[in-house]
């Protein structure tokens, strides 16, 4: 097992390196200097500015410095727009927020979606099953950026129950709508996947055997059927995680939660290359790490995978 | 359930005649009520996108100066002013803008699906057919590309190289084929062992001819199903980008941009700006999902 983890780690490192280099090259190739918008800068000042950020150096020195700073001290470099802030301080500001609602969304999606799917399969062709299928079909056409305005319209403007934006240090009222908006479509996908695989498992021979030898239904489902039925759900966790990270951009913009996505889009619109690069690399690294975790979890649960 | 039963009845009464695989699938598809409804909705939306510009009294960029300043009352959907869907916050006709947004969104969805069908199928078929080290390297590349949060890379591309429809297609083309490549590879692996492939190989047909003439036609069923389900997710990607304000540029628009604009004006009592584009978005996605499911039921050999 530990050899398998090591092997996966050794694959993850070049991927991460590839992402960093790719992002850096993209930023390097970008037309115009980050200071181009400020017209009327005397050439001497511009040269000084570029020297201060190390932009006067040749490409290989720039990328080497960036990599070294990143690897040795987790330094994502400066922001080219906000002179008094660097990327690390922006991440420190936004990341706890993103993590809070991201964590809850993930929990809700996996637990509610998983439970709904399993229940629907166990109670196949009852109202519960139809409800689960209906919900998951409906949620398919409501991605977070469509659901968010509908939620605000309903719960803030019409019912007035919950605030339509803000964060306030993460009080629960401010977390509910972002979590619903972010988790719903993934919850639906997980429910669909869990239902389909549970249905398949429940018709398999060993489950029939377990029933035939008189095991109580609860034990058959929890002990024998659940584990293999959850395998497809686990392999979906990776894509779901990527989707939620991406969706956090919408949540931050729509609900003004002040998470990391807000800085990303602001930096994209301002052409603040330092921040864009930093956030892309951070989220890329997180995704790669998470996929690694999912792979390990999968290998641990599925006896068919040899490592 | 009902569909297959009635098909069986039809077949029992019909005179004996050879049925091809596709005719069989077609019959199954047209007996699926949800799928047929979805197909009708999609045809209607396509007609809306194609005919819309010819029947709209306004175009998508002209500002109706009579409405500007009192959009809440003057910009309401009405038959008299010719603004059938109302106007947007700037007094531009929402019907014309929805038509135009529909065109862009459908175009993005279809181009994305096409790229995925062409690139992904070939890539997966080649990887699966040759197997061994080639397969290993090719699929590792897919794994690497899949583990990157492509949306951020796409946004990076759009910012660095400028926003344009072309860049949007490049970005969507970069990611859309990955899943398809995996699916095509898996199917190819099962096809590879079939006797007719072996026969082709034994008679000395070259590998690429085998892939093009024997493997890919047999992949088509799965590929078509997946491509139909891919169109809505491409539409969602594009709408997401547009929602962030990084999609196509004004005066061009798309569903995501229209939904974003409508949502921004929500508090002003001009709900039609949100509901019209949202309606088209939702019914089109439903249409594609139902048609995709119907096709899967019709073509999936597993259910036979």
Coordinates of C-alpha atoms in Angstrom, one line a residue:
Chain A
X1 CA 0.0 0.0 0.0
X2 CA 2.7 2.5 1.0
X3 CA 4.5 1.6 -2.3
X4 CA 1.4 2.4 -4.2
X5 CA 1.0 5.7 -2.5
X6 CA 4.6 6.5 -3.2
X7 CA 4.1 5.6 -6.8
X8 CA 1.1 7.9 -7.2
X9 CA 3.0 10.7 -5.4
X10 CA 5.8 10.3 -7.9
X11 CA 3.3 10.7 -10.7
X12 CA 1.6 13.7 -9.1
X13 CA 4.9 15.7 -8.8
X14 CA 5.6 16.0 -12.5
X15 CA 1.9 16.8 -13.1
X16 CA 2.2 19.7 -10.6
X17 CA 5.4 20.8 -12.2
X18 CA 3.9 20.7 -15.6
X19 CA 1.0 22.9 -14.4
X20 CA 3.3 25.4 -12.8
X21 CA 5.5 25.7 -15.9
X22 CA 2.5 25.8 -18.2
X23 CA 1.0 28.6 -16.2
X24 CA 4.2 30.5 -16.0
X25 CA 4.9 30.2 -19.8
X26 CA 1.3 31.5 -20.4
X27 CA 1.9 34.5 -18.2
X28 CA 5.3 35.1 -19.7
X29 CA 3.9 35.0 -23.2
X30 CA 1.1 37.3 -22.4
X31 CA 1.2 40.5 -24.4
X32 CA 1.9 43.7 -22.6
X33 CA 3.6 44.3 -19.3
X34 CA 1.7 44.2 -16.1
X35 CA 2.5 47.9 -15.7
X36 CA 1.4 48.8 -19.3
X37 CA -1.9 50.4 -18.1
X38 CA -0.2 53.1 -16.2
X39 CA 0.6 55.5 -19.0
X40 CA 3.2 58.2 -18.7
X41 CA 5.7 56.2 -16.6
X42 CA 9.2 57.4 -17.4
X43 CA 11.3 54.6 -18.9
X44 CA 13.7 54.8 -15.9
X45 CA 10.8 54.2 -13.4
X46 CA 9.4 51.4 -15.5
X47 CA 12.9 49.8 -15.6
X48 CA 13.1 50.1 -11.8
X49 CA 9.7 48.6 -11.4
X50 CA 10.5 45.7 -13.6
X51 CA 13.8 45.2 -11.8
X52 CA 12.0 45.2 -8.5
X53 CA 9.7 42.4 -9.6
X54 CA 12.6 40.6 -11.4
X55 CA 10.9 41.0 -14.8
X56 CA 14.1 42.2 -16.4
X57 CA 15.7 38.8 -16.0
X58 CA 15.7 36.2 -18.7
X59 CA 13.0 33.6 -18.7
X60 CA 14.8 30.7 -17.2
X61 CA 16.0 32.8 -14.3
X62 CA 12.5 34.1 -13.7
X63 CA 10.9 30.7 -13.6
X64 CA 13.7 29.3 -11.5
X65 CA 13.3 32.0 -8.9
X66 CA 9.5 31.5 -8.9
X67 CA 9.9 27.8 -8.4
X68 CA 12.5 28.1 -5.7
X69 CA 10.4 30.6 -3.8
X70 CA 7.3 28.5 -4.2
X71 CA 8.9 25.2 -3.1
X72 CA 11.1 26.4 -0.3
X73 CA 8.8 29.0 1.4
X74 CA 5.4 28.6 -0.2
X75 CA 5.8 32.1 -1.6
X76 CA 3.5 32.7 -4.5
X77 CA 5.1 36.0 -5.4
X78 CA 3.8 39.6 -5.5
X79 CA 0.5 41.0 -6.9
X80 CA 1.3 43.3 -9.7
X81 CA -1.7 45.5 -9.1
X82 CA -2.0 45.8 -5.3
X83 CA 1.4 46.9 -4.4
X84 CA 0.9 46.5 -0.7
X85 CA -0.3 42.9 -0.9
X86 CA 1.3 39.7 -2.1
X87 CA -0.5 36.6 -3.4
X88 CA 0.1 34.8 -0.1
X89 CA -1.8 37.5 1.9
X90 CA -4.8 37.3 -0.6
X91 CA -4.9 33.6 -0.3
X92 CA -4.7 33.8 3.5
X93 CA -7.7 36.2 3.4
X94 CA -9.8 34.2 0.9
X95 CA -8.9 30.6 1.5
X96 CA -10.6 30.0 4.9
X97 CA -13.9 31.3 3.5
X98 CA -13.6 29.0 0.4
X99 CA -12.6 26.1 2.6
X100 CA -15.6 26.6 5.0
X101 CA -18.4 26.6 2.4
X102 CA -16.5 24.2 0.2
X103 CA -16.2 21.7 3.0
X104 CA -19.9 21.9 3.9
X105 CA -20.9 21.6 0.3
X106 CA -18.9 18.5 -0.1
X107 CA -20.3 17.0 3.0
X108 CA -23.8 17.8 2.0
X109 CA -23.4 16.5 -1.5
X110 CA -21.8 13.3 -0.5
X111 CA -24.0 12.5 2.5
X112 CA -27.3 13.6 1.2
X113 CA -26.6 12.5 -2.4
X114 CA -25.3 9.1 -1.3
X115 CA -28.2 8.5 1.2
X116 CA -30.8 9.6 -1.4
X117 CA -29.3 7.3 -4.0
X118 CA -29.0 4.3 -1.8
X119 CA -32.5 4.7 -0.4
X120 CA -34.0 5.2 -3.8
X121 CA -32.3 1.9 -4.9
X122 CA -33.5 0.0 -1.8
X123 CA -37.0 1.3 -2.2
X124 CA -36.9 0.8 -6.0
X125 CA -40.1 2.0 -7.8
X126 CA -41.7 3.6 -4.8
X127 CA -42.5 7.3 -4.4
X128 CA -39.1 7.8 -2.7
X129 CA -37.3 6.4 -5.8
X130 CA -39.4 8.7 -8.1
X131 CA -38.6 11.7 -5.9
X132 CA -34.9 11.0 -6.0
X133 CA -34.9 10.5 -9.7
X134 CA -37.0 13.6 -10.2
X135 CA -34.7 15.7 -8.0
X136 CA -31.6 14.5 -9.8
X137 CA -33.0 15.2 -13.2
X138 CA -34.1 18.7 -12.1
X139 CA -30.8 19.5 -10.6
X140 CA -29.0 18.5 -13.8
X141 CA -30.2 21.6 -15.6
X142 CA -29.5 23.9 -12.6
X143 CA -25.8 24.5 -12.5
X144 CA -24.7 26.8 -9.6
X145 CA -24.7 30.0 -11.6
X146 CA -28.3 29.4 -12.5
X147 CA -29.4 28.1 -9.1
X148 CA -27.8 31.0 -7.2
X149 CA -30.0 33.7 -8.6
X150 CA -33.1 31.5 -8.2
X151 CA -32.2 30.9 -4.5
X152 CA -31.6 34.5 -3.8
X153 CA -34.9 35.4 -5.5
X154 CA -36.8 32.9 -3.5
X155 CA -35.2 33.0 0.0
X156 CA -34.0 36.6 0.1
X157 CA -36.4 38.7 -2.0
X158 CA -39.7 36.8 -1.6
X159 CA -39.4 35.0 1.7
X160 CA -36.8 37.2 3.3
X161 CA -35.5 34.3 5.4
X162 CA -31.8 34.4 4.6
X163 CA -29.3 37.1 3.5
X164 CA -28.5 37.2 -0.2
X165 CA -24.8 37.8 0.3
X166 CA -22.0 38.6 2.5
X167 CA -20.0 36.5 4.9
X168 CA -19.8 38.1 8.4
X169 CA -17.2 35.7 9.6
X170 CA -19.1 32.7 8.5
X171 CA -22.3 32.8 10.6
X172 CA -24.6 30.0 9.5
X173 CA -27.2 32.3 7.9
X174 CA -24.6 33.4 5.4
X175 CA -23.3 29.9 4.7
X176 CA -26.6 28.2 3.9
X177 CA -27.4 29.6 0.5
X178 CA -23.8 29.3 -0.9
X179 CA -23.7 25.7 0.3
X180 CA -27.1 24.8 -1.3
X181 CA -26.1 26.6 -4.6
X182 CA -22.7 24.9 -4.7
X183 CA -23.7 21.4 -3.7
X184 CA -27.1 20.7 -5.4
X185 CA -25.9 19.6 -8.8
X186 CA -23.2 17.4 -7.4
X187 CA -25.6 16.0 -4.8
X188 CA -27.9 15.0 -7.7
X189 CA -25.0 13.4 -9.7
X190 CA -23.9 11.4 -6.6
X191 CA -27.5 10.3 -6.0
X192 CA -27.9 9.2 -9.6
X193 CA -24.6 7.3 -9.5
X194 CA -25.2 5.7 -6.1
X195 CA -28.7 4.6 -7.2
X196 CA -27.6 3.0 -10.4
X197 CA -24.7 1.1 -8.8
X198 CA -26.8 0.0 -5.8
X199 CA -29.5 -1.3 -8.1
X200 CA -26.9 -3.3 -9.9
X201 CA -25.3 -4.7 -6.8
X202 CA -28.7 -5.6 -5.3
X203 CA -29.5 -7.9 -8.2
X204 CA -26.2 -9.7 -8.0
X205 CA -25.9 -13.3 -6.9
X206 CA -24.1 -12.9 -3.6
X207 CA -26.8 -10.5 -2.4
X208 CA -29.4 -13.1 -3.3
X209 CA -27.4 -15.7 -1.4
X210 CA -27.1 -13.4 1.6
X211 CA -30.9 -12.9 1.5
X212 CA -31.5 -16.6 1.0
X213 CA -29.6 -17.6 4.0
X214 CA -31.8 -15.3 6.0
X215 CA -29.8 -12.3 6.9
X216 CA -31.9 -9.3 7.9
X217 CA -32.4 -6.7 5.2
X218 CA -30.5 -4.0 7.1
X219 CA -27.5 -6.2 7.4
X220 CA -27.5 -7.3 3.8
X221 CA -27.6 -3.7 2.7
X222 CA -25.2 -2.1 5.1
X223 CA -22.7 -5.0 5.4
X224 CA -22.7 -6.6 2.0
X225 CA -24.1 -4.2 -0.6
X226 CA -23.0 -0.8 0.5
X227 CA -19.2 -1.1 0.0
X228 CA -19.2 -2.3 -3.6
X229 CA -22.1 0.1 -4.4
X230 CA -20.1 3.1 -3.2
X231 CA -17.1 2.5 -5.5
X232 CA -18.5 4.4 -8.5
X233 CA -19.4 7.2 -6.1
X234 CA -15.8 7.4 -4.9
X235 CA -14.4 7.6 -8.4
X236 CA -16.8 10.5 -9.0
X237 CA -15.5 12.4 -6.0
X238 CA -12.5 13.7 -8.0
X239 CA -14.5 15.4 -10.7
X240 CA -17.0 16.6 -8.1
X241 CA -14.2 18.3 -6.2
X242 CA -12.9 20.0 -9.4
X243 CA -16.4 21.1 -10.1
X244 CA -16.9 22.6 -6.7
X245 CA -13.5 24.4 -6.8
X246 CA -14.5 25.9 -10.1
X247 CA -18.0 26.7 -8.8
X248 CA -16.6 28.5 -5.8
X249 CA -15.8 31.3 -8.3
X250 CA -19.5 31.7 -9.0
X251 CA -20.4 31.6 -5.3
X252 CA -17.8 34.2 -4.4
X253 CA -19.0 36.5 -7.1
X254 CA -22.7 36.0 -6.6
X255 CA -22.8 36.0 -2.8
X256 CA -19.8 38.3 -2.2
X257 CA -18.5 35.8 0.2
X258 CA -14.9 37.0 -0.2
X259 CA -13.4 33.7 -1.0
X260 CA -10.5 32.9 -3.3
X261 CA -12.6 32.9 -6.4
X262 CA -13.4 36.6 -6.0
X263 CA -9.7 37.4 -6.2
X264 CA -9.3 35.1 -9.1
X265 CA -11.9 36.8 -11.3
X266 CA -10.8 40.3 -10.1
X267 CA -7.2 39.5 -11.1
X268 CA -8.4 38.0 -14.4
X269 CA -10.2 41.3 -15.2
X270 CA -7.3 43.4 -14.0
X271 CA -4.7 41.3 -15.7
X272 CA -3.0 40.8 -12.4
X273 CA -0.8 38.0 -13.6
X274 CA 0.9 37.3 -10.2
X275 CA -2.4 36.6 -8.5
X276 CA -3.9 34.6 -11.4
X277 CA -0.8 32.4 -11.5
X278 CA -0.7 31.9 -7.8
X279 CA -4.4 30.9 -7.5
X280 CA -4.3 28.6 -10.5
X281 CA -1.3 26.8 -9.1
X282 CA -2.7 26.6 -5.6
X283 CA -6.0 25.1 -6.8
X284 CA -4.3 22.9 -9.3
X285 CA -2.1 21.5 -6.5
X286 CA -5.2 21.0 -4.3
X287 CA -7.0 19.1 -7.1
X288 CA -4.0 16.9 -7.8
X289 CA -3.6 16.1 -4.1
X290 CA -7.3 15.3 -3.8
X291 CA -7.3 13.0 -6.8
X292 CA -4.4 11.2 -5.2
X293 CA -6.4 10.8 -2.0
X294 CA -9.4 9.5 -3.9
X295 CA -7.2 7.0 -5.8
X296 CA -5.7 5.7 -2.6
X297 CA -9.1 5.5 -1.0
X298 CA -10.4 3.6 -4.0
X299 CA -7.5 1.2 -4.0
X300 CA -8.0 0.6 -0.3
X301 CA -11.7 -0.3 -0.7
X302 CA -11.6 -2.2 -4.0
X303 CA -9.8 -5.5 -3.6
X304 CA -9.7 -5.9 -7.4
X305 CA -7.0 -3.1 -7.7
X306 CA -3.6 -4.5 -7.2
X307 CA -0.8 -2.2 -6.1
Chain B
X1 CA -40.8 -0.9 -19.9
X2 CA -43.8 0.3 -21.8
X3 CA -41.8 1.2 -24.8
X4 CA -40.2 -2.2 -25.2
X5 CA -43.5 -3.9 -24.8
X6 CA -45.3 -2.0 -27.5
X7 CA -42.3 -2.5 -29.8
X8 CA -42.6 -6.2 -29.2
X9 CA -46.4 -6.0 -30.1
X10 CA -45.6 -4.1 -33.3
X11 CA -43.0 -6.6 -34.2
X12 CA -45.3 -9.5 -33.6
X13 CA -47.9 -8.2 -36.0
X14 CA -45.6 -6.8 -38.6
X15 CA -44.7 -8.9 -41.7
X16 CA -41.4 -10.6 -41.5
X17 CA -38.7 -8.3 -42.8
X18 CA -35.0 -7.9 -42.0
X19 CA -34.3 -5.2 -39.4
X20 CA -31.0 -3.4 -39.2
X21 CA -29.5 -2.5 -35.9
X22 CA -30.3 1.2 -36.5
X23 CA -33.9 0.6 -37.5
X24 CA -34.3 -1.3 -34.3
X25 CA -32.8 1.5 -32.3
X26 CA -34.9 4.1 -34.1
X27 CA -38.1 2.2 -33.3
X28 CA -37.1 2.0 -29.6
X29 CA -36.2 5.7 -29.5
X30 CA -39.5 6.9 -31.0
X31 CA -41.4 4.8 -28.5
X32 CA -39.8 6.7 -25.6
X33 CA -42.1 9.6 -24.9
X34 CA -39.6 11.7 -22.9
X35 CA -37.0 11.4 -25.6
X36 CA -39.4 12.4 -28.4
X37 CA -40.6 15.4 -26.3
X38 CA -37.0 16.3 -25.8
X39 CA -36.4 16.1 -29.5
X40 CA -39.4 18.3 -30.3
X41 CA -38.2 20.9 -27.8
X42 CA -34.7 20.9 -29.3
X43 CA -36.1 21.3 -32.9
X44 CA -38.2 24.2 -31.6
X45 CA -35.3 25.8 -30.0
X46 CA -33.2 25.4 -33.1
X47 CA -36.0 26.9 -35.2
X48 CA -36.1 29.8 -32.7
X49 CA -32.4 30.4 -33.2
X50 CA -32.5 30.1 -37.0
X51 CA -35.7 31.9 -37.8
X52 CA -35.6 34.4 -34.9
X53 CA -33.5 37.1 -36.6
X54 CA -36.0 37.2 -39.5
X55 CA -39.1 37.7 -37.4
X56 CA -37.7 40.0 -34.7
X57 CA -38.8 43.6 -35.2
X58 CA -35.6 44.8 -33.4
X59 CA -32.0 43.7 -33.7
X60 CA -29.7 42.7 -30.8
X61 CA -27.7 45.9 -30.5
X62 CA -30.0 48.8 -31.2
X63 CA -31.2 50.7 -28.1
X64 CA -34.8 51.6 -28.0
X65 CA -34.5 55.2 -26.8
X66 CA -38.2 55.4 -25.8
X67 CA -37.6 52.8 -23.2
X68 CA -34.2 53.9 -21.9
X69 CA -34.6 55.4 -18.4
X70 CA -37.9 53.7 -17.6
X71 CA -37.1 50.1 -18.4
X72 CA -39.2 48.9 -15.4
X73 CA -42.4 50.1 -17.1
X74 CA -41.6 50.8 -20.8
X75 CA -39.4 47.8 -21.2
X76 CA -42.0 45.2 -20.2
X77 CA -42.7 42.4 -22.5
X78 CA -45.5 43.6 -24.8
X79 CA -46.8 43.0 -28.3
X80 CA -47.3 46.7 -29.0
X81 CA -43.8 47.9 -28.6
X82 CA -42.4 44.9 -30.5
X83 CA -40.4 43.9 -27.5
X84 CA -42.0 40.5 -27.1
X85 CA -39.6 39.4 -24.3
X86 CA -39.2 43.0 -23.0
X87 CA -35.9 44.8 -23.1
X88 CA -32.7 44.6 -21.2
X89 CA -31.4 47.2 -18.7
X90 CA -30.0 49.3 -21.6
X91 CA -33.2 49.2 -23.6
X92 CA -32.0 46.6 -26.1
X93 CA -34.7 44.1 -27.3
X94 CA -34.5 40.9 -25.3
X95 CA -36.1 38.8 -27.9
X96 CA -33.4 39.6 -30.4
X97 CA -30.7 39.1 -27.7
X98 CA -32.2 35.8 -26.6
X99 CA -32.2 34.6 -30.3
X100 CA -28.6 35.6 -30.6
X101 CA -27.6 34.1 -27.3
X102 CA -29.3 30.9 -28.3
X103 CA -27.2 30.8 -31.5
X104 CA -23.9 31.2 -29.7
X105 CA -24.8 28.7 -26.9
X106 CA -25.9 26.1 -29.4
X107 CA -22.9 26.7 -31.6
X108 CA -20.5 26.3 -28.6
X109 CA -22.3 23.1 -27.5
X110 CA -22.3 21.5 -31.0
X111 CA -18.7 22.5 -31.8
X112 CA -17.5 21.1 -28.4
X113 CA -19.3 17.9 -29.0
X114 CA -17.9 17.6 -32.5
X115 CA -14.4 18.1 -31.3
X116 CA -14.9 15.5 -28.7
X117 CA -16.4 13.0 -31.2
X118 CA -13.6 13.5 -33.7
X119 CA -10.5 13.8 -31.5
X120 CA -11.7 11.7 -28.5
X121 CA -12.9 8.8 -30.5
X122 CA -9.8 8.6 -32.7
X123 CA -7.5 9.0 -29.7
X124 CA -9.3 6.4 -27.6
X125 CA -9.6 4.0 -30.5
X126 CA -5.9 4.2 -31.3
X127 CA -4.8 3.9 -27.6
X128 CA -7.1 0.9 -27.1
X129 CA -6.2 -0.8 -30.3
X130 CA -2.5 -0.6 -30.1
X131 CA -2.4 -1.3 -26.3
X132 CA 0.8 -1.8 -24.4
X133 CA 3.1 1.1 -24.0
X134 CA 1.4 3.3 -26.5
X135 CA -1.9 2.9 -24.6
X136 CA -0.1 3.5 -21.3
X137 CA 1.5 6.8 -22.4
X138 CA -1.6 8.1 -24.2
X139 CA -3.9 7.4 -21.3
X140 CA -1.5 8.9 -18.8
X141 CA -1.6 12.1 -20.8
X142 CA -5.4 12.1 -20.5
X143 CA -5.1 11.5 -16.8
X144 CA -2.7 14.5 -16.4
X145 CA -5.0 16.8 -18.4
X146 CA -8.0 15.6 -16.4
X147 CA -6.4 16.4 -13.1
X148 CA -5.9 20.0 -14.0
X149 CA -8.6 22.5 -13.0
X150 CA -9.2 23.3 -16.7
X151 CA -11.7 26.1 -16.0
X152 CA -8.9 28.2 -14.5
X153 CA -6.6 27.4 -17.3
X154 CA -9.3 28.3 -19.8
X155 CA -9.9 31.6 -18.0
X156 CA -6.1 32.2 -18.1
X157 CA -6.2 31.5 -21.9
X158 CA -9.0 33.9 -22.4
X159 CA -7.3 36.7 -20.4
X160 CA -3.9 36.2 -21.9
X161 CA -4.9 35.8 -25.6
X162 CA -7.9 38.0 -25.5
X163 CA -11.6 37.1 -25.4
X164 CA -12.9 35.7 -28.7
X165 CA -15.2 33.0 -29.9
X166 CA -12.1 31.2 -31.4
X167 CA -10.3 31.2 -28.0
X168 CA -13.5 29.8 -26.4
X169 CA -13.6 27.0 -28.9
X170 CA -9.9 26.3 -28.3
X171 CA -10.4 26.1 -24.6
X172 CA -13.5 23.9 -24.9
X173 CA -11.7 21.7 -27.4
X174 CA -8.8 21.2 -25.0
X175 CA -11.0 19.6 -22.4
X176 CA -14.1 18.1 -24.1
X177 CA -12.4 15.1 -25.7
X178 CA -10.9 13.6 -22.5
X179 CA -13.9 11.7 -21.3
X180 CA -14.7 10.6 -24.8
X181 CA -11.2 9.2 -25.3
X182 CA -11.6 7.1 -22.1
X183 CA -14.9 5.8 -23.2
X184 CA -13.8 5.0 -26.7
X185 CA -10.7 3.3 -25.4
X186 CA -12.7 1.1 -23.1
X187 CA -15.1 0.1 -25.9
X188 CA -12.2 -0.6 -28.2
X189 CA -10.6 -2.9 -25.7
X190 CA -13.7 -5.1 -25.7
X191 CA -14.1 -4.9 -29.5
X192 CA -10.4 -5.8 -30.1
X193 CA -10.9 -9.4 -29.1
X194 CA -13.9 -10.0 -31.5
X195 CA -13.5 -12.5 -34.3
X196 CA -14.1 -10.1 -37.1
X197 CA -11.2 -7.9 -36.0
X198 CA -9.0 -10.9 -35.8
X199 CA -10.1 -12.0 -39.2
X200 CA -9.3 -8.6 -40.6
X201 CA -5.9 -8.7 -39.0
X202 CA -5.3 -12.2 -40.3
X203 CA -6.0 -11.1 -43.9
X204 CA -3.4 -8.4 -43.5
X205 CA -5.5 -5.3 -43.2
X206 CA -3.4 -2.4 -41.9
X207 CA -4.0 -1.2 -38.3
X208 CA -5.3 2.2 -39.2
X209 CA -7.7 0.8 -41.7
X210 CA -9.0 -1.6 -39.1
X211 CA -9.5 1.3 -36.7
X212 CA -11.3 3.4 -39.2
X213 CA -13.3 0.7 -40.9
X214 CA -14.0 -1.8 -38.2
X215 CA -13.6 -0.3 -34.8
X216 CA -14.9 3.3 -35.1
X217 CA -18.2 2.3 -36.8
X218 CA -18.8 -0.1 -33.9
X219 CA -18.1 2.6 -31.4
X220 CA -20.6 5.0 -32.9
X221 CA -23.5 4.0 -30.7
X222 CA -21.8 4.8 -27.5
X223 CA -20.1 7.8 -29.0
X224 CA -23.4 9.3 -30.2
X225 CA -25.0 8.8 -26.8
X226 CA -22.1 10.4 -25.0
X227 CA -21.9 13.3 -27.5
X228 CA -25.6 14.1 -27.0
X229 CA -25.0 14.2 -23.2
X230 CA -21.8 16.3 -23.8
X231 CA -23.6 19.1 -25.6
X232 CA -25.4 20.4 -22.5
X233 CA -22.2 20.2 -20.4
X234 CA -20.5 22.3 -23.1
X235 CA -23.3 24.8 -23.0
X236 CA -23.0 24.9 -19.2
X237 CA -19.2 25.6 -19.5
X238 CA -19.7 28.4 -21.9
X239 CA -22.5 29.9 -19.9
X240 CA -20.2 29.7 -16.8
X241 CA -17.5 31.6 -18.6
X242 CA -20.0 34.2 -19.9
X243 CA -21.5 34.5 -16.4
X244 CA -18.1 35.6 -15.2
X245 CA -18.0 38.2 -18.0
X246 CA -15.2 36.4 -19.8
X247 CA -17.2 34.9 -22.7
X248 CA -18.1 36.5 -26.0
X249 CA -17.9 40.2 -26.2
X250 CA -20.8 42.7 -26.5
X251 CA -22.9 43.2 -28.5
X252 CA -22.7 39.4 -28.9
X253 CA -24.2 37.5 -26.1
X254 CA -25.0 34.0 -24.8
X255 CA -27.3 32.4 -22.3
X256 CA -24.8 32.7 -19.5
X257 CA -24.3 36.4 -20.1
X258 CA -28.0 37.0 -20.4
X259 CA -28.7 35.1 -17.2
X260 CA -26.0 37.1 -15.4
X261 CA -27.4 40.4 -16.7
X262 CA -30.9 39.4 -15.6
X263 CA -29.8 38.2 -12.2
X264 CA -28.0 41.6 -11.7
X265 CA -31.3 43.4 -12.3
X266 CA -33.4 41.1 -10.2
X267 CA -34.0 43.5 -7.4
X268 CA -35.4 46.2 -9.8
X269 CA -38.6 44.3 -10.5
X270 CA -37.6 43.4 -14.1
X271 CA -37.8 39.7 -13.7
X272 CA -38.4 39.0 -17.4
X273 CA -34.7 39.7 -18.0
X274 CA -33.9 36.6 -16.0
X275 CA -36.8 34.4 -16.8
X276 CA -36.6 34.3 -20.6
X277 CA -33.0 33.3 -21.0
X278 CA -33.3 31.0 -18.1
X279 CA -36.3 29.3 -19.7
X280 CA -34.5 28.6 -22.9
X281 CA -31.4 27.4 -21.0
X282 CA -33.4 25.0 -18.9
X283 CA -35.7 23.6 -21.6
X284 CA -32.7 23.1 -24.0
X285 CA -30.7 21.2 -21.3
X286 CA -33.7 19.1 -20.5
X287 CA -34.1 18.4 -24.2
X288 CA -30.6 17.2 -24.6
X289 CA -30.6 15.1 -21.4
X290 CA -33.9 13.4 -22.4
X291 CA -32.7 12.8 -26.0
X292 CA -29.4 11.5 -24.7
X293 CA -31.1 9.1 -22.3
X294 CA -33.5 8.0 -25.0
X295 CA -30.6 7.3 -27.3
X296 CA -28.8 5.4 -24.6
X297 CA -31.8 3.2 -24.0
X298 CA -32.2 2.7 -27.8
X299 CA -28.5 2.0 -28.6
X300 CA -27.0 0.5 -25.4
X301 CA -26.3 -3.2 -26.1
X302 CA -26.4 -3.8 -22.3
X303 CA -30.2 -3.5 -22.2
X304 CA -30.9 -5.9 -25.0

